[in-house]
Each structure stands twice: as structure tokens, then as C-alpha cells.
Coordinates of C-alpha atoms in Angstrom, one line a residue:
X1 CA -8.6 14.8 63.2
X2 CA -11.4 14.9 65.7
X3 CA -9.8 14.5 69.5
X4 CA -10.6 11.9 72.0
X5 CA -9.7 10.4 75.2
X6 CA -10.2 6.8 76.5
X7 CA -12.0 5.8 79.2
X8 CA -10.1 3.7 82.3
X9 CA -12.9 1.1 81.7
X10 CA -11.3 0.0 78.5
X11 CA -8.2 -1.5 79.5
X12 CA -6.4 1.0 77.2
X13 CA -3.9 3.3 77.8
X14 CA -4.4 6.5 77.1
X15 CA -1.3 8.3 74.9
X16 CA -0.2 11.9 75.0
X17 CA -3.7 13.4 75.8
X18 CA -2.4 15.7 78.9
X19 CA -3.3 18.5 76.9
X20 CA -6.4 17.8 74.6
X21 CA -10.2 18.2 75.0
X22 CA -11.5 15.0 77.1
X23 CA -14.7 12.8 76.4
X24 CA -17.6 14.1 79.3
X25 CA -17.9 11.3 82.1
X26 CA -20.8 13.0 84.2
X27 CA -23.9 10.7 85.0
X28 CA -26.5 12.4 82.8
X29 CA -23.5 11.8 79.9
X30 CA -23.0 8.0 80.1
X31 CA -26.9 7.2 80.8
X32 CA -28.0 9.4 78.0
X33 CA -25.6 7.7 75.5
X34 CA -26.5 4.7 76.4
X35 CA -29.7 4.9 75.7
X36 CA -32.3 5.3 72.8
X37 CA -30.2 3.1 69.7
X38 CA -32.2 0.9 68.1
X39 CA -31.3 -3.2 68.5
X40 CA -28.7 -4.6 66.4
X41 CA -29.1 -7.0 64.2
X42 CA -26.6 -9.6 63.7
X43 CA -26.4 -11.5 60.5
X44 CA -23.9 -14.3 60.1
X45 CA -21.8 -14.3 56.9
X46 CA -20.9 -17.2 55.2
X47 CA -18.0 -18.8 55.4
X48 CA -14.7 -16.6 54.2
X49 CA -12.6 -18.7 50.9
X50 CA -9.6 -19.2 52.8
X51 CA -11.0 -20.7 55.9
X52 CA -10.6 -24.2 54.7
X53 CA -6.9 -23.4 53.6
X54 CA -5.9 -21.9 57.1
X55 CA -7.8 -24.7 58.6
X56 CA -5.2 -27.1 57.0
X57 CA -2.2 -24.8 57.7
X58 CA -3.4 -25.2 61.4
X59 CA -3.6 -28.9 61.0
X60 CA -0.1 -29.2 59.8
X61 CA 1.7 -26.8 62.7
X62 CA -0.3 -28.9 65.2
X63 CA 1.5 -31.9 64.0
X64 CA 4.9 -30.1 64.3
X65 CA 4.7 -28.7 67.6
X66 CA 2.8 -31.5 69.6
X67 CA 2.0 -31.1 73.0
X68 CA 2.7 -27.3 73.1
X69 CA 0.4 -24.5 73.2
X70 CA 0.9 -22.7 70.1
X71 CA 0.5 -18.2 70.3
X72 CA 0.5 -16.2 66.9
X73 CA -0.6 -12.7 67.4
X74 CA -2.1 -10.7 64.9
X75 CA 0.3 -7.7 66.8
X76 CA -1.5 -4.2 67.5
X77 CA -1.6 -0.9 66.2
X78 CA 1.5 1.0 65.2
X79 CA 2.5 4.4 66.5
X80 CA 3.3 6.8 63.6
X81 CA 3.2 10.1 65.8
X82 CA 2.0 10.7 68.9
X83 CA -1.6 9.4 69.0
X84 CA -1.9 8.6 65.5
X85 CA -1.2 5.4 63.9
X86 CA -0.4 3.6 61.3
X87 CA -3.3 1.4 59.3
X88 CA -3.5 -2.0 60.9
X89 CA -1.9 -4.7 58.9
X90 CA -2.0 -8.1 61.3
X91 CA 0.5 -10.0 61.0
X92 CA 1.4 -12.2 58.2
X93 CA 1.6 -15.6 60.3
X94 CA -1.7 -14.7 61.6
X95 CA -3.2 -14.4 58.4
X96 CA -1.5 -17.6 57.2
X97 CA -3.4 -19.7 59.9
X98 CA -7.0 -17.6 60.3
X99 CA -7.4 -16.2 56.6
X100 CA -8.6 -12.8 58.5
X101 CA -7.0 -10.7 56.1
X102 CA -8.2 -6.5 56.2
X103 CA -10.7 -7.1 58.9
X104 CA -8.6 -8.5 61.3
X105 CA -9.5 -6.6 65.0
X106 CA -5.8 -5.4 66.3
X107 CA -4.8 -7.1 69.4
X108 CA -6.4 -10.5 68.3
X109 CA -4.5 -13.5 69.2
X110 CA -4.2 -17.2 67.9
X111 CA -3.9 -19.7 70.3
X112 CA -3.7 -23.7 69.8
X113 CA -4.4 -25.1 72.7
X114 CA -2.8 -29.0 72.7
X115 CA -5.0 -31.7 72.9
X116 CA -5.1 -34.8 73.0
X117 CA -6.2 -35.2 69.0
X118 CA -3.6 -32.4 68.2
X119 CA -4.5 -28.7 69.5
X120 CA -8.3 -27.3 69.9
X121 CA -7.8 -23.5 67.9
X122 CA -9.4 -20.3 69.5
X123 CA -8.9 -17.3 67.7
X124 CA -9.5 -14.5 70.9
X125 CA -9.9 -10.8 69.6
X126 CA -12.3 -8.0 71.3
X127 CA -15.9 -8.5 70.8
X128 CA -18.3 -5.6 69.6
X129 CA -18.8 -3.5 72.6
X130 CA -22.6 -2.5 73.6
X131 CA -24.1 0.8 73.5
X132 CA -24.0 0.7 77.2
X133 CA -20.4 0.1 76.8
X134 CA -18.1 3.3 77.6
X135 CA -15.3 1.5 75.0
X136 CA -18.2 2.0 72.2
X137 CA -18.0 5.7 73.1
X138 CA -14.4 6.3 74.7
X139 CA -11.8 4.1 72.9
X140 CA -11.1 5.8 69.8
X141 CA -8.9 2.4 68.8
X142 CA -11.9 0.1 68.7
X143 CA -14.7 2.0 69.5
X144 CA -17.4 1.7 67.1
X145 CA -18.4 5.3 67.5
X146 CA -14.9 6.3 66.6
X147 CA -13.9 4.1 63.9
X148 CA -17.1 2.3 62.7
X149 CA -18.9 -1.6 63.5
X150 CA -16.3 -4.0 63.3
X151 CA -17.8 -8.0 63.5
X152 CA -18.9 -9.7 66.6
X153 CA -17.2 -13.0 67.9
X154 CA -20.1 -14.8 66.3
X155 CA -19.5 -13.6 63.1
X156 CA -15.9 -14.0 63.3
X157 CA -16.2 -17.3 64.0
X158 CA -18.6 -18.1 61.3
X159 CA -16.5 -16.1 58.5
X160 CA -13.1 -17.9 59.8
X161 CA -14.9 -21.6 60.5
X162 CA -13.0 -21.5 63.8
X163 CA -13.6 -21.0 68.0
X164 CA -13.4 -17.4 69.2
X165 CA -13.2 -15.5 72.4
X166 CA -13.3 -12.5 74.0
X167 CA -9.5 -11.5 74.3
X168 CA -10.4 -10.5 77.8
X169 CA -10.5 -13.9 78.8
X170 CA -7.1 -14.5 77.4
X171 CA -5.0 -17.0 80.0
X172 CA -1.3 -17.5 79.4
X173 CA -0.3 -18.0 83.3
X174 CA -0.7 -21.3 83.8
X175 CA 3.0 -24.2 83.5
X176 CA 1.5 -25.5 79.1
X177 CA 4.5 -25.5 77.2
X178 CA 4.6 -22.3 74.9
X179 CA 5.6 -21.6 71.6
X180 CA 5.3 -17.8 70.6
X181 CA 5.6 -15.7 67.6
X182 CA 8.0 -13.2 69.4
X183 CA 8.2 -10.5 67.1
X184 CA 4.4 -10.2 66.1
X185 CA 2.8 -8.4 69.4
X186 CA 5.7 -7.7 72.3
X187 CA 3.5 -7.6 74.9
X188 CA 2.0 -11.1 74.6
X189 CA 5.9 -12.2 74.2
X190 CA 6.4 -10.6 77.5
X191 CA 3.5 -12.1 79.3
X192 CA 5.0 -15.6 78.4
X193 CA 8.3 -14.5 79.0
X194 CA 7.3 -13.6 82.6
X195 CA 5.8 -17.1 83.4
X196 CA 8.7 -18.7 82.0
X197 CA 10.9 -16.8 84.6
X198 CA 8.7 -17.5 87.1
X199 CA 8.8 -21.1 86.5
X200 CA 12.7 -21.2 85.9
X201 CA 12.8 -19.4 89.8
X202 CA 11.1 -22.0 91.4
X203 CA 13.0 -24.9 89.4
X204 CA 9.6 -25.5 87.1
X205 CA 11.7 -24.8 83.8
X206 CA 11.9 -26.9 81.2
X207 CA 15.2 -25.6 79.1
X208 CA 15.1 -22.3 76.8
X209 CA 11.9 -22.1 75.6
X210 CA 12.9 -19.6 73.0
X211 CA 14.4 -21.8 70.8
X212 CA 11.4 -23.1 70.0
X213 CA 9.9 -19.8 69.8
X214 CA 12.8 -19.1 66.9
X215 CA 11.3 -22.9 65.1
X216 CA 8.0 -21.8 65.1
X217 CA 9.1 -18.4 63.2
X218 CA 11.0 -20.5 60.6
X219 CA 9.0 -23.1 60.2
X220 CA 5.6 -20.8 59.7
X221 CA 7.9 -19.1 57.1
X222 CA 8.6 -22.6 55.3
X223 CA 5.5 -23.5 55.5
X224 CA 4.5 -20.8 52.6
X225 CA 7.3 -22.1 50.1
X226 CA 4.4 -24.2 48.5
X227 CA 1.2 -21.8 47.8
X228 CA -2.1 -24.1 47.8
X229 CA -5.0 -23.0 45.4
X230 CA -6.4 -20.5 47.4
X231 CA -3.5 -18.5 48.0
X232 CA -2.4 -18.6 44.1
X233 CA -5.5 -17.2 43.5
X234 CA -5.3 -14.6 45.5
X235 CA -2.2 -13.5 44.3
X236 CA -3.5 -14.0 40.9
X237 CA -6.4 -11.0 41.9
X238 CA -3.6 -9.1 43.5
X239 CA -1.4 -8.7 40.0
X240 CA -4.9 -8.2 38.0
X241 CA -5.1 -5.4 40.0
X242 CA -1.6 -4.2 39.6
X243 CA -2.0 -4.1 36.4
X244 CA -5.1 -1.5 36.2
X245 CA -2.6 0.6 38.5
X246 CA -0.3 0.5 35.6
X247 CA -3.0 1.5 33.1
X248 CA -3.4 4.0 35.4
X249 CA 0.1 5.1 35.8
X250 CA 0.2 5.8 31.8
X251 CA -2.6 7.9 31.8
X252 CA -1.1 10.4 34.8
X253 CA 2.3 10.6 32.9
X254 CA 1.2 13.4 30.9
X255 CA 0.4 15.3 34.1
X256 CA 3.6 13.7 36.1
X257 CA 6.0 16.0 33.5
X258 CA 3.6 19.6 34.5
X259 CA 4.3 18.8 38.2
X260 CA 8.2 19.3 39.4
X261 CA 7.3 16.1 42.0
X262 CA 6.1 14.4 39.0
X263 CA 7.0 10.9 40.2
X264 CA 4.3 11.4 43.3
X265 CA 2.1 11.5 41.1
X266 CA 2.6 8.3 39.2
X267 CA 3.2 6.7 42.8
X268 CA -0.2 8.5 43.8
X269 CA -2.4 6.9 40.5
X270 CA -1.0 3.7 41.7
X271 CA -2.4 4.0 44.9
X272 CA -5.5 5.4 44.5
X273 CA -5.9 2.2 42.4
X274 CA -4.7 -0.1 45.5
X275 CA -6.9 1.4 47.9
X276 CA -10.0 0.8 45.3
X277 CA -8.9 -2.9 44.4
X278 CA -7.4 -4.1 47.2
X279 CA -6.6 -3.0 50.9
X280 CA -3.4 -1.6 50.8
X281 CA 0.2 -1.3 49.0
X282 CA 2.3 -4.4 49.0
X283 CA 5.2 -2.3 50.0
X284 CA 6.2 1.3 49.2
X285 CA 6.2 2.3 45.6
X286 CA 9.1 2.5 43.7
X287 CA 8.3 5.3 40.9
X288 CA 11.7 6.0 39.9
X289 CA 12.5 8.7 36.5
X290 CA 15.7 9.2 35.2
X291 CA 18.7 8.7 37.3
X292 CA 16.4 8.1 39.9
X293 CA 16.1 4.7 38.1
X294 CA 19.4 3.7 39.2
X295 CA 18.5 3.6 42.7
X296 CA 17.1 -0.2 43.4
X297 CA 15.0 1.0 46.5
X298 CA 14.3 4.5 45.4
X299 CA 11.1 5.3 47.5
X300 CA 11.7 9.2 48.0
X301 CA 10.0 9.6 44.3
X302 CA 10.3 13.5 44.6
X303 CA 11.8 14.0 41.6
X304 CA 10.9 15.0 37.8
X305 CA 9.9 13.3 34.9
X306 CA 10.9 14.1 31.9
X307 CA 10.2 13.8 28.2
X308 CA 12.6 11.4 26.5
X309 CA 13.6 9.6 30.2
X310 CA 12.2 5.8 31.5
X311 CA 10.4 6.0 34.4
X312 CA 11.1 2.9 36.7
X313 CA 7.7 1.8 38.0
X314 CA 7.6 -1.9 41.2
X315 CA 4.7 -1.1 42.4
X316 CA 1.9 -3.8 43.9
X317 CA -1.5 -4.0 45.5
X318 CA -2.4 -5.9 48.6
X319 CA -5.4 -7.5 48.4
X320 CA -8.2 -8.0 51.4
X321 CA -6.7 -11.2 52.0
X322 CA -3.1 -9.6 52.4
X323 CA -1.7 -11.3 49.3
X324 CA 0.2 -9.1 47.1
X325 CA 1.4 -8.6 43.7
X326 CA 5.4 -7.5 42.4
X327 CA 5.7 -5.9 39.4
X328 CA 8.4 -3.4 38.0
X329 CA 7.3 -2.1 34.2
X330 CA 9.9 0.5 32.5
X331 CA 8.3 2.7 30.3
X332 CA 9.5 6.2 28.0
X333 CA 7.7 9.1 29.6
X334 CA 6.9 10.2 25.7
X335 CA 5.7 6.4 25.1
X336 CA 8.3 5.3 22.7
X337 CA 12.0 3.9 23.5
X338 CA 15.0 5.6 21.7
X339 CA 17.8 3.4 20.4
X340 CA 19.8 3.5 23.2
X341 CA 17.0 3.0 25.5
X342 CA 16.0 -0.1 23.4
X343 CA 19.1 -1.7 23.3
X344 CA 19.3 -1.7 27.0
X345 CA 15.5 -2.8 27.3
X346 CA 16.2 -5.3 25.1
X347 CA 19.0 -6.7 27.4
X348 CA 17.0 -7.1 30.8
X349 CA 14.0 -8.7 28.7
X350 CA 16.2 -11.1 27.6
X351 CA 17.8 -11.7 30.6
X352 CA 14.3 -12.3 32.5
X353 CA 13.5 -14.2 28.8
X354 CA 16.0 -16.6 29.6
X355 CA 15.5 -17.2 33.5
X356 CA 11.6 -17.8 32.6
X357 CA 12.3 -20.5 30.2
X358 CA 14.6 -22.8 32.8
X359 CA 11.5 -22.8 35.5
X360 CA 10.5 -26.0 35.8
X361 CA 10.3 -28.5 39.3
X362 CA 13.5 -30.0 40.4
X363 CA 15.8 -27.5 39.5
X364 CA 17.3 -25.0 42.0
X365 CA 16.5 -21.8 43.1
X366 CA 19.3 -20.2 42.2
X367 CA 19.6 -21.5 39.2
X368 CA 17.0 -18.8 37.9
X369 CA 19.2 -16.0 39.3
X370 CA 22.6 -18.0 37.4
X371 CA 20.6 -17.9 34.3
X372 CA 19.6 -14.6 34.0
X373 CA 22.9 -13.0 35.2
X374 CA 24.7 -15.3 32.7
X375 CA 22.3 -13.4 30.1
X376 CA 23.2 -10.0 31.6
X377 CA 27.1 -10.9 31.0
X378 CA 26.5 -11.7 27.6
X379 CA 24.7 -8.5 27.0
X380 CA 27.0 -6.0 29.0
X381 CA 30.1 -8.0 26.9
X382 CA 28.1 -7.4 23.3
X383 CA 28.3 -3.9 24.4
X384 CA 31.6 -3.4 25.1
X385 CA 30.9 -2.9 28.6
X386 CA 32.6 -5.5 30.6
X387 CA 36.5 -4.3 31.7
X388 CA 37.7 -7.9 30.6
X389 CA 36.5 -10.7 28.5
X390 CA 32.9 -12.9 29.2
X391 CA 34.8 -15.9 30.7
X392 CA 36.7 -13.7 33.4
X393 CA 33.5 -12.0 33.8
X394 CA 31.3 -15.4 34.3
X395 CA 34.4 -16.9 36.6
X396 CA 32.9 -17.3 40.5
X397 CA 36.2 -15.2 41.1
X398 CA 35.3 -12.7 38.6
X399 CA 31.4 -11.6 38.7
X400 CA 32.7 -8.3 36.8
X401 CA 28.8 -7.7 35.5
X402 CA 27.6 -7.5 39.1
X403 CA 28.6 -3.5 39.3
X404 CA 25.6 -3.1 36.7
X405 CA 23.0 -5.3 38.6
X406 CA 24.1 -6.0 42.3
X407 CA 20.4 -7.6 43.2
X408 CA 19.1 -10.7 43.0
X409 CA 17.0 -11.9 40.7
X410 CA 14.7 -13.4 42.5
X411 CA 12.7 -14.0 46.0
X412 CA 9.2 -15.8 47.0
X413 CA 6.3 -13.9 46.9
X414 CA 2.8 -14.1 48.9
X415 CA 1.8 -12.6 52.3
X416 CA 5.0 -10.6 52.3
X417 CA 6.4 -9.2 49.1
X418 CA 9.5 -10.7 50.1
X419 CA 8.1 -13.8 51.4
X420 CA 9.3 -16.7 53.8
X421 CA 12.4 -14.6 54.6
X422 CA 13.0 -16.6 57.6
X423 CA 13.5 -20.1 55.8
X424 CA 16.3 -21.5 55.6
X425 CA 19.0 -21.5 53.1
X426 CA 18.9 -24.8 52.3
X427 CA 15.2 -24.4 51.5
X428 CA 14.9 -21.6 49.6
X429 CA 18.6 -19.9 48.3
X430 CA 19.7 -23.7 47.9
X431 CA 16.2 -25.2 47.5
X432 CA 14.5 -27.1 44.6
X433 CA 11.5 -25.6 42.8
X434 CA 8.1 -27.6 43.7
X435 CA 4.8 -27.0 42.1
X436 CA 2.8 -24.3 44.0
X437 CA 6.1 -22.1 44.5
X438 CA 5.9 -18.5 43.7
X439 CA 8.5 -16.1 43.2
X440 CA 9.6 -12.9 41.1
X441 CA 12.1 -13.0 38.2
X442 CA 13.7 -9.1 38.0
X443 CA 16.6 -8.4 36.3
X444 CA 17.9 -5.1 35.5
X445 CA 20.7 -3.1 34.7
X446 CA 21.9 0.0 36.1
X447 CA 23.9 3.2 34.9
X448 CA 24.4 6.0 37.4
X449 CA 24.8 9.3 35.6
X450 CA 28.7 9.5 37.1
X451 CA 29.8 6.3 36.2
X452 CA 32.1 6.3 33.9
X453 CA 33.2 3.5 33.3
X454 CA 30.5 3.0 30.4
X455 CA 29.5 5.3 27.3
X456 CA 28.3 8.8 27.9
X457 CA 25.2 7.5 26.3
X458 CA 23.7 4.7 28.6
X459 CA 24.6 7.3 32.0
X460 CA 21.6 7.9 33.9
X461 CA 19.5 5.0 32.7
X462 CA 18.1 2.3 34.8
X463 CA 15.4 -0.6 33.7
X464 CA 14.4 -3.4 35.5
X465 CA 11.8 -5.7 34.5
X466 CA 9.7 -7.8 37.2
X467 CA 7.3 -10.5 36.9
X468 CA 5.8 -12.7 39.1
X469 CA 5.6 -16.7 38.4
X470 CA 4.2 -19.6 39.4
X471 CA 5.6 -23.1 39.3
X472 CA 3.3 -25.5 37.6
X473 CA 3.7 -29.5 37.3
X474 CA 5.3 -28.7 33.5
X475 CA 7.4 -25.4 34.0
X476 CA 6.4 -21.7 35.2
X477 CA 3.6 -19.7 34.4
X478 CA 4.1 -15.9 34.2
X479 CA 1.0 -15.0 36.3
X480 CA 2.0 -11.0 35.2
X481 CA 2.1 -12.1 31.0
X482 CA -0.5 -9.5 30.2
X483 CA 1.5 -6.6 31.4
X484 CA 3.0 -6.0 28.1
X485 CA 7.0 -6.5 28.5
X486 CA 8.6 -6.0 24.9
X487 CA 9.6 -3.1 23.8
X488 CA 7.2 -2.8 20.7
X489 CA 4.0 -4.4 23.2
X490 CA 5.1 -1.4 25.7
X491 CA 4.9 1.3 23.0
X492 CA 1.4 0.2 21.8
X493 CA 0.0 -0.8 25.6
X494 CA 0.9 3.0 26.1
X495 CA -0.5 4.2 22.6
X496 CA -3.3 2.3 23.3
X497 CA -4.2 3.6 26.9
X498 CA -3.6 7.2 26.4
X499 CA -5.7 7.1 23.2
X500 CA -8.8 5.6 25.2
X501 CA -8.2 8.2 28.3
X502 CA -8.4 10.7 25.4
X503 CA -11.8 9.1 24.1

């Protein structure tokens, strides 16, 4: 990676450069690279699909928080070692009220300043700097000579239909009432946090502040129960593109069982297809052979895969907009189930069978996960599994079948993969299905290879299935349908790929 150093004129800090090469600062340096580029020329894009949706999302917090300045911070960049960083995601609630999705310029800030029709909204991030501008040269986190031309305040504004500023001129000091996203950018939290001590010593407070700060978390992640159109189609592009990872996936599996890592390679097909499609991974894939399978989080995916094993694939791409996709497909390394395999495959699919058919509005949430574990009991006792008989097993005070899938079944889906987390459980654990919802139904069943309490013969085996539906006026829609899910589609999907990769 090329070194750098930041100038003092960029209001950066420099990190760990004590002992590595610095940028030249003489005279002749800084006039002669400021000189001789030809002018820019700055073409306005047209306005971005979700501006209109995060326009409304803005109108709707304004009329929950009235009379108080409103920050959400798209939060900065994230150290991964030293100088190096992570790639910038901004934050989710940032996202949910601009619609700057993959583009977003770290360090920008959303602030609603109250009004008195509601709150005027200023979206204030770091303009394009000049080419007589040391940060264009020197600040290897924004500078355009560094990382590329990122968009100026005028076209942010015109992409995101809202009023921008240059985060320099950034204000927080003054007595507004303040509600802040605490966790998205800690040193924005702490700049409030300051003036609120400051007004609590000279006897200017007005109570704990951070409460609200805690309702403005929550109620942003309430807010996204209810996906509008925009945001169900993104997530609709965001599982068509999961699904070409998949197609991808099968056609590495041959070269996953050469490679004694073979399960980074099926996690690196997937993400070669995510970083074509979309921006990023929705979270860290899950490519899971074998026992390995067993594992619900299994992210290490150093192990083998074998001919005759399932290989445990949830994997999802983020799209520009940051919506992503959820979907776990179990599929026979050799492309066809045995019978054991089957029978097994056979028992999650009915499971999530079941769970999909009582999605409808007005039932609860947890219904969907009482469903399919129901189906799960019925299963594990058809196969002798369960230690006593179905009606213990089903009993509140039994819940015997939970040693084979402790998970739940289910959790909202957009922004985050596991969306509006901070809701609460009245509204989404306890809440009632509306139209617009989205959320995953994944049941699965688990057999470590050293648990034996079941047959020898289902040891080592772990299947989930995962889809990702939408709530519609008259029931769900499965938005992930044409990833084939039975057990004879799966064998002929596969067939069918590795035949065309042949051709």
C-alpha cells in the first residue's frame, strides 16, 4: 500500500506515521501541485430513487421529536490496523433518512434543525477539496489524489433532493435541545455531551438528555418494521443478486474439494459476485461443510469439503443502497442428496413449508417461529429422535426439540441483516404482521458429529434453509422463491448450472 502523511491543514489527525516516508511541504512542492490541472466540470445528477422515501422518513421523525434538533451521523472510518481501515459503511440510520447509500463521504452528519413548520434538514459532509487544496494532495482519507473524486455539495444535494453544507461549518454549541444517535460517530456524541455539561454547570439543564437520545435509537429502528416501495425493491435487487452468487457457488464446488480450505473458496465466489452486484457483503459468509454445518455462526470457513457432505451456504449481498439479502441454501457437494440427507432436508423444508403458509397481516410474529418449531417436533418425533413423546416435547415446560435447533426462526430484514434490533418487544417479538414487513423464515436442524443422543447416521449433518419474505395485503410473498429449495429442484438447479459452466 502506497504511504502517506496528512497535512496539519486538514483538520485530520495523523495515525502511526512516526516512522514512514512523509508527503514534501517545500514551497516549490505545493505551488507546483497546485498548478497546471485542467478545470472541472461539474455535472448534476438527477435525483437518487430513494430521495423521496428518505424525504418522508424525515417528515415523520420531525413530527416525533418537535422542537429538538435532531443529529444522525453517518460515523467515520474504522481502524482495522494501524493506519488502515476498514471499507466505509455509514450508518444505517443515516441511510434510512438521506438514501446515501455506497457514496456516502465518512464523517457526514444529518442534522434537523427545528423550525417552526417542523425541522429545516442539512445533510453537512466535506466538500470536494481544490487542486490548490493541500487535503486533495495530503489526506489520504478524503483526498481525491489518494482515493479518487468523490461528489461536491452541489451534487450531493441534487442526488439526495436535500440542503448540504460543508461539515466545517458544523455548529453544535449553541443551548437547541439535542437528540443524538450516540452510537453512530463518538465524537459528535461527545461534542453534545460537552455542551450539555456545560449547560447542567451553570444551571441551563433541562433533565437527562440521553433519554431521548436512547428514543431516537428505538424509534429510528421502529420506524423500518414497515418497508415502503422503494426499500422492497431494493431488497428485491439485493436477493436477485444473491442468487447469481449461489449460481456461482455451484460452479466453484468442484474446485472447493481440490483445495484443503475448500469452504474459502465457496465464501470467495460469493463475494466476488457481491462486490460486482452490489457494494458489499450483508454480513460475513457463512460457508459451512460437514460438521462445520452444525455451527449456526460458523464464519472461520477454513475447512474441507467433501464429496458426499452438505455444504451450509447464508450468504447475502449489500446493495449500493445498503439493503441486503438473507439466504442460507444446503446443497450435496456431489449435487445429489443421499437418503439420510434427504430425510433431514425434507424436515427443515417442511418446517419453513409450514411457517410460510401462516404469513398473513394480523397474526403475530412469533407465531411464524411456533409454527415452524411445531413442524420441527413432529419431524425429530417421526424419527425417533425426541427422548420423550411429542406432547412433552411441544409442552412450554418441555421444548425437548430445541437441543436440535436452538435459533430462532425468524428476524426483520433491510438495512441491517438483522434489522430494527432496537424495537421493542412488544413491536416486533410480540408484534403483529403489517403489510410492508420483511423478515427471514430459517429453520434448521442440527447434529454435531459427538452427539449421541441421535443415530450414528444423521452425526455430523447440519441444513438450514432461509428465505426472505414479504408481507403483502393477502399473505407473504417468498421474495427468494427462485432459489430452488426442494430437494429434487436443488439437484437439477445444480445439474443444470454445472452443465452450462461446462458448455
Amino acid at each position: 500500500m502506497t504511504d502517506g502523511h496528512m497535512n496539519e491543514d486538514t483538520n485530520k489527525a495523523p495515525r502511526a506515521t512516526s516512522n514512514r516516508s512523509t508527503l514534501p511541504t517545500d514551497s516549490a512542492f505545493t505551488r507546483t501541485i497546485g498548478e497546471g490541472w485542467a478545470a472541472c466540470e461539474e455535472t448534476l445528477p438527477e435525483v437518487s430513487a430513494g430521495a423521496a422515501s428518505a424525504r418522508m422518513r424525515r417528515h415523520q421523525i420531525s413530527e416525533h421529536f418537535v422542537g429538538r434538533r435532531i443529529v444522525v451521523p453517518a460515523g467515520g472510518l474504522k481502524q482495522r490496523s494501524n493506519d488502515c481501515d476498514y471499507r466505509f459503511r455509514a450508518h444505517s440510520a443515516f441511510t434510512q433518512l438521506t438514501s446515501w447509500g455506497s457514496a456516502t463521504v465518512p464523517d457526514s452528519v444529518l442534522v434537523m434543525e427545528p423550525s417552526d413548520t417542523g425541522h429545516e434538514a442539512v445533510l453537512y459532509a466535506l466538500d470536494r477539496a481544490g487542486r490548490n487544496d493541500p487535503e486533495f494532495y495530503a489526506n489520504p482519507e478524503v483526498g481525491e489524489f489518494w482515493i479518487g473524486p468523490r461528489p461536491t455539495l452541489t451534487q450531493v444535494a441534487a442526488a439526495l433532493d436535500i440542503t448540504t453544507k460543508n461539515l466545517r461549518e458544523l455548529d453544535l454549541e449553541d443551548e437547541v435541545p439535542t437528540v443524538v444517535l450516540r452510537e453512530a460517530d463518538p465524537e459528535i456524541t461527545a461534542r453534545i455531551d460537552r455542551v450539555r455539561s456545560r449547560l447542567t454547570a451553570e444551571g441551563n439543564a433541562r433533565g437527562d438528555e440521553r433519554q431521548h437520545d436512547a428514543e431516537l435509537d428505538q424509534y429510528l429502528s421502529e420506524y423500518r418494521l414497515v418497508k415502503d416501495e422503494y426499500e422492497i425493491n431494493e431488497i428485491r435487487s439485493a436477493v436477485a443478486a444473491t442468487a447469481n452468487g449461489f449460481d456461482d457457488i455451484i460452479r466453484e464446488l468442484q474446485r472447493a474439494t481440490e483445495h484443503a480450505r475448500g469452504e474459502r473458496v465457496v465464501e470467495g465466489a460469493f463475494f466476488a459476485r457481491a462486490r460486482l452486484e452490489g457494494y458489499e457483503l450483508g454480513y460475513e459468509t457463512i460457508a459451512a461443510a460437514g460438521n462445520n454445518a452444525c455451527y449456526l455462526h460458523w464464519t472461520n470457513n477454513d475447512g474441507a469439503v467433501r464429496e458426499g457432505d452438505l455444504v451450509l451456504v447464508d450468504a447475502g449481498v449489500e446493495v449500493d443502497s445498503l439493503h441486503t439479502a438473507d439466504i442460507t441454501r444446503t446443497l450435496p457437494v456431489n449435487g445429489a442428496f443421499s437418503e439420510v440427507q434427504r430425510r433431514l432436508y425434507d424436515a427443515v423444508l417442511a418446517a419453513a413449508d409450514a411457517a410460510f403458509a401462516v404469513v398473513k397481516p394480523g397474526i403475530t410474529f412469533r407465531t411464524v417461529h411456533d409454527t415452524a418449531m411445531e413442524s420441527i417436533a413432529r419431524s425429530l418425533d417421526a424419527l425417533g429422535i425426541l427422548p420423550c413423546s411429542l406432547e412433552e416435547a411441544l409442552a412450554p415446560e418441555g421444548q425437548h426439540h430445541r437441543r436440535w435447533m436452538v435459533h430462532g426462526t425468524s428476524h426483520h430484514l433491510g438495512l441491517d441483516v438483522h434489522d430494527c434490533a432496537k424495537a421493542r418487544r412488544e413491536l416486533y417479538l410480540d408484534g403483529v404482521l403489517e403489510p410492508g414487513m420483511v423478515f427471514t423464515i430459517e429453520p434448521g436442524l442440527y447434529f454435531q458429529q459427538d452427539d449421541i443422543t441421535v443415530p450414528e447416521q444423521f452425526r455430523g449433518i447440519g441444513i438450514r434453509i432461509e428465505d426472505d419474505i414479504l408481507v403483502t395485503e393477502n399473505g407473504g410473498e417468498n421474495l427468494s422463491i427462485a432459489i430452488p429449495r426442494p430437494a429434487d429442484d436443488v439437484e437439477a438447479w445444480m445439474a443444470r448450472v454445472r452443465t452450462s459452466t461446462k458448455a
